[in-house]
Every structure is written in structure tokens, then in C-alpha cells.
PDB file of C-alpha atoms in Angstrom:
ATOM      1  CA  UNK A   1       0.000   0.000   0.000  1.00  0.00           C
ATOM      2  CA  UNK A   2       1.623   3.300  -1.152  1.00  0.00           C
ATOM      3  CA  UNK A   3       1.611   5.827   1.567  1.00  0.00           C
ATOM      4  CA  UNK A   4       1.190  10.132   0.771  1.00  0.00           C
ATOM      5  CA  UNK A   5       3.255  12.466   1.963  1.00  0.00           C
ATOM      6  CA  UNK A   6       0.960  15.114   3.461  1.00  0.00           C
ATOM      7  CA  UNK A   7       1.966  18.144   4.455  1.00  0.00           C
ATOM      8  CA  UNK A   8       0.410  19.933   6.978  1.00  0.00           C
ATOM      9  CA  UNK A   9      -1.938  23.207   5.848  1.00  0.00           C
ATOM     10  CA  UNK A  10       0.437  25.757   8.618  1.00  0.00           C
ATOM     11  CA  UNK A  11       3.525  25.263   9.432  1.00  0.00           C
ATOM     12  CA  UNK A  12       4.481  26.365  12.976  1.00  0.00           C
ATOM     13  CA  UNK A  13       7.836  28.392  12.932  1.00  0.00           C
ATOM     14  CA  UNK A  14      10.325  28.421  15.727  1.00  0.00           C
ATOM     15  CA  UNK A  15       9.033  31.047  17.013  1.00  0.00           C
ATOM     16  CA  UNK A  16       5.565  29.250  17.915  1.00  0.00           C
ATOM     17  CA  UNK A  17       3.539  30.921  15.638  1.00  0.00           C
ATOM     18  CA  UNK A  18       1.724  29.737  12.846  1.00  0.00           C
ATOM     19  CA  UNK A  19       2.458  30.969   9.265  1.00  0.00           C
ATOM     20  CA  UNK A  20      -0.502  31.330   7.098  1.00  0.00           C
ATOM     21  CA  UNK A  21      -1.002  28.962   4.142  1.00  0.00           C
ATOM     22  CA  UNK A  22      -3.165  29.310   1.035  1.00  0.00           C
ATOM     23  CA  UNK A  23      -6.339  26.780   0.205  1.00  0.00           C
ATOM     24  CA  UNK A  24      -4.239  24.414  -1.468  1.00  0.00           C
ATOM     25  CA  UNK A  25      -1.737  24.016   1.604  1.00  0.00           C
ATOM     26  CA  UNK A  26       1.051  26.739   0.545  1.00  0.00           C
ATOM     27  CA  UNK A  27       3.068  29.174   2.495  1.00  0.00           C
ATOM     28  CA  UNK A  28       1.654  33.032   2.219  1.00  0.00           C
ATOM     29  CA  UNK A  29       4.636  35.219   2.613  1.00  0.00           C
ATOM     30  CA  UNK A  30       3.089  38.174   4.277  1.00  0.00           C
ATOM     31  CA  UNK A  31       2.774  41.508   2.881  1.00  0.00           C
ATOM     32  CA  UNK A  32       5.992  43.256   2.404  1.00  0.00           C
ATOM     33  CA  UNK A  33       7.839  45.314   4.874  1.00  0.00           C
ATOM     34  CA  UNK A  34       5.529  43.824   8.056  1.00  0.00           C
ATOM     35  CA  UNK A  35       8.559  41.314   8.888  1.00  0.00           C
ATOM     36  CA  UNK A  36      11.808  41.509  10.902  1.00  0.00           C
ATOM     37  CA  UNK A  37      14.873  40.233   9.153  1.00  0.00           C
ATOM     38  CA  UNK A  38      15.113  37.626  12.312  1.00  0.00           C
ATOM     39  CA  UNK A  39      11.454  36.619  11.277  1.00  0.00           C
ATOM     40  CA  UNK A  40      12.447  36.067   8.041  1.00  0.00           C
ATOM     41  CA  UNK A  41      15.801  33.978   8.751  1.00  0.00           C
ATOM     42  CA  UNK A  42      13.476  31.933  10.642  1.00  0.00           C
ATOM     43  CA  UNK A  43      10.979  30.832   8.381  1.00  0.00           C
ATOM     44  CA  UNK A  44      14.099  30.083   5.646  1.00  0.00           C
ATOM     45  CA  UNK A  45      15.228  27.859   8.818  1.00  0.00           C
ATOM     46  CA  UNK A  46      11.720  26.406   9.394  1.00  0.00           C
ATOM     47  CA  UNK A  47      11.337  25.871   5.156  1.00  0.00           C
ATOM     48  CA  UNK A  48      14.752  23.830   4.995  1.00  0.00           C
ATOM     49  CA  UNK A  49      14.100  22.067   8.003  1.00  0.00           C
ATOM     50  CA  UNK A  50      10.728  20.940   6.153  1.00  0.00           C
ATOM     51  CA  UNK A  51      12.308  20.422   3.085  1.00  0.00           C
ATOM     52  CA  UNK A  52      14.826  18.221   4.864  1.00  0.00           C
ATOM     53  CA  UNK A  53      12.267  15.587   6.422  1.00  0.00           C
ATOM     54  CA  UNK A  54      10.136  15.343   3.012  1.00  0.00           C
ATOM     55  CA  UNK A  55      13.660  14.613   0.984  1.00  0.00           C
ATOM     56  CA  UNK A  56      14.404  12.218   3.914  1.00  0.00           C
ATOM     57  CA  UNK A  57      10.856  10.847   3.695  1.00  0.00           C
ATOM     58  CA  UNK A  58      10.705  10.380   0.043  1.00  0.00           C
ATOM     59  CA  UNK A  59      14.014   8.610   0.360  1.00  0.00           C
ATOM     60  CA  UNK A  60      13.059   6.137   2.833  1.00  0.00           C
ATOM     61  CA  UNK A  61      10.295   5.134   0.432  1.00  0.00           C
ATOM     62  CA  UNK A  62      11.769   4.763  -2.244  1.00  0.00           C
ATOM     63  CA  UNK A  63      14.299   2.711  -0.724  1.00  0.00           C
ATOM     64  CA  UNK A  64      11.496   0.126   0.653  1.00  0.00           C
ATOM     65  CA  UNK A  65       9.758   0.542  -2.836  1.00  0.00           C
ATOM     66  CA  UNK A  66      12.646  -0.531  -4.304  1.00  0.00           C
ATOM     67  CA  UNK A  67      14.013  -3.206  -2.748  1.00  0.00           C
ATOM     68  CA  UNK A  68      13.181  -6.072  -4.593  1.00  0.00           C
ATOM     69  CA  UNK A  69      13.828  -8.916  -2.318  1.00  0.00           C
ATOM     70  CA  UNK A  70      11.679  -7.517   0.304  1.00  0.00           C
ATOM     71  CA  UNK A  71       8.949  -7.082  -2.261  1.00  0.00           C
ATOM     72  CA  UNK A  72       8.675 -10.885  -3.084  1.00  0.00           C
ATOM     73  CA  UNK A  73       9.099 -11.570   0.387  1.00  0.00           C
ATOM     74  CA  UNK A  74       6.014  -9.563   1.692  1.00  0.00           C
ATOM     75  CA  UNK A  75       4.215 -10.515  -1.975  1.00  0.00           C
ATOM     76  CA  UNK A  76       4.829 -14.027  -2.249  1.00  0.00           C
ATOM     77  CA  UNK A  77       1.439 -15.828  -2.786  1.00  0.00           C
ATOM     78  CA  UNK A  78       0.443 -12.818  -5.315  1.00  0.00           C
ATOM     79  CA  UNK A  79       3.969 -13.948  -7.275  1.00  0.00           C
ATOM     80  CA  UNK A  80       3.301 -17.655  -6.980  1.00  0.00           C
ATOM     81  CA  UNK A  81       0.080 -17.130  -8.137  1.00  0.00           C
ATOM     82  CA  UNK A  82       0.729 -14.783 -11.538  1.00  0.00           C
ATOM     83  CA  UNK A  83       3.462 -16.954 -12.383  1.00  0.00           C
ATOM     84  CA  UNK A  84       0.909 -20.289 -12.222  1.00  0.00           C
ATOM     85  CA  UNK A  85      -1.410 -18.003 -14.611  1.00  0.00           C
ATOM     86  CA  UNK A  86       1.292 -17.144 -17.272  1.00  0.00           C
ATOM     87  CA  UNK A  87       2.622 -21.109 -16.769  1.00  0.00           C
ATOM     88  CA  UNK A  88      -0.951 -22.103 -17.763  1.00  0.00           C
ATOM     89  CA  UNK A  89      -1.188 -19.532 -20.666  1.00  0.00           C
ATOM     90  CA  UNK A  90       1.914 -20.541 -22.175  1.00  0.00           C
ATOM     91  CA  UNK A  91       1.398 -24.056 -21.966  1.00  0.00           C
ATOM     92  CA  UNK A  92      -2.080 -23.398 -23.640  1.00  0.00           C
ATOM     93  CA  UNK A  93      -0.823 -21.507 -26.150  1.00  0.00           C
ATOM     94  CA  UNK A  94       2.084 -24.090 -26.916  1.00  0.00           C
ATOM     95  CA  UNK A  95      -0.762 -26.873 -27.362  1.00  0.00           C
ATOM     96  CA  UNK A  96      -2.426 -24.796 -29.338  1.00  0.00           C
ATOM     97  CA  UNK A  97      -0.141 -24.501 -31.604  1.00  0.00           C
ATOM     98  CA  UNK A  98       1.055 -28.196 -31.846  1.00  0.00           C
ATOM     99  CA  UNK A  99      -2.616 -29.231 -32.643  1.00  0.00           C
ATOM    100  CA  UNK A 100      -2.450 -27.338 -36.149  1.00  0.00           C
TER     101      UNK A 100
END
């Protein structure tokens, strides 16, 4: 089962308060001027540190997506199964054949 990602629709800065987000789950910046420069280092601080675990996240899944012994191992039966299918096709279409 694929997992999302989800971000979450406000992202609390170090500061411990919120920073607005959009409908769709984006940052806002605020309007310009209405920020301190130490406000602004922080969200840049806040944004990488974000950025960081969703890279790390994305990594760790598509490290267990792509390991492909641990795939057969947890998919076994489903394998077993879909290789008895295309067993049974091939061997029908190979009779098949040797009847004409």
C-alpha cells in the first residue's frame, strides 16, 4: 500500500507561531515590509528544516519501494500465483499450436 506524503496546511515556525497557508496548503509570505529580518531567517530555517524531512521521507520510500527482495518476500502468494497463470497460458498456447 503506497503511503502520501501530506503536508500539513500551517507550518508552525520556531518562534511558535503559525504561518498562514493558502487553500491548497502553501506558504503566504506576508505583505511586504511587516517582517523583521530575524522573522524572516526563521521561516528560511523552518522551510529547509521541512524540506529536509520530506527529501528524507521520500528517500526512505523509495528505498522500501525498491528493494526487490523484500517485495517478493512480503508478496509471495500474489507472485506464486501470476506466475501459475502465465505457466498455464503458455502451456495453452504451446498446445495450441502443436494441434495445427
Amino acid at each position: 500500500m503506497i503511503k502520501r506524503l501530506v503536508l500539513s496546511h500551517s507550518l508552525a515556525s520556531t518562534a511558535g507561531r503559525t504561518l498562514s497557508t493558502r487553500g491548497n496548503g502553501r506558504w503566504t509570505p506576508p505583505p511586504p515590509g511587516t517582517r523583521s529580518a530575524e522573522q524572516i531567517r526563521s521561516d528560511i530555517v523552518q522551510q529547509r528544516q521541512e524540506l529536509s524531512r520530506s527529501v528524507d521521507a521520500l528517500r526512505n520510500r523509495w528505498l522500501q519501494v525498491t528493494d526487490v527482495k523484500r517485495q517478493i518476500r512480503e508478496h509471495r502468494t500474489e507472485l506464486a500465483v501470476g506466475a501459475a497463470v502465465v505457466g498455464f497460458l503458455v502451456g495453452g498456447v504451446i498446445a495450441l499450436r502443436r494441434r495445427r
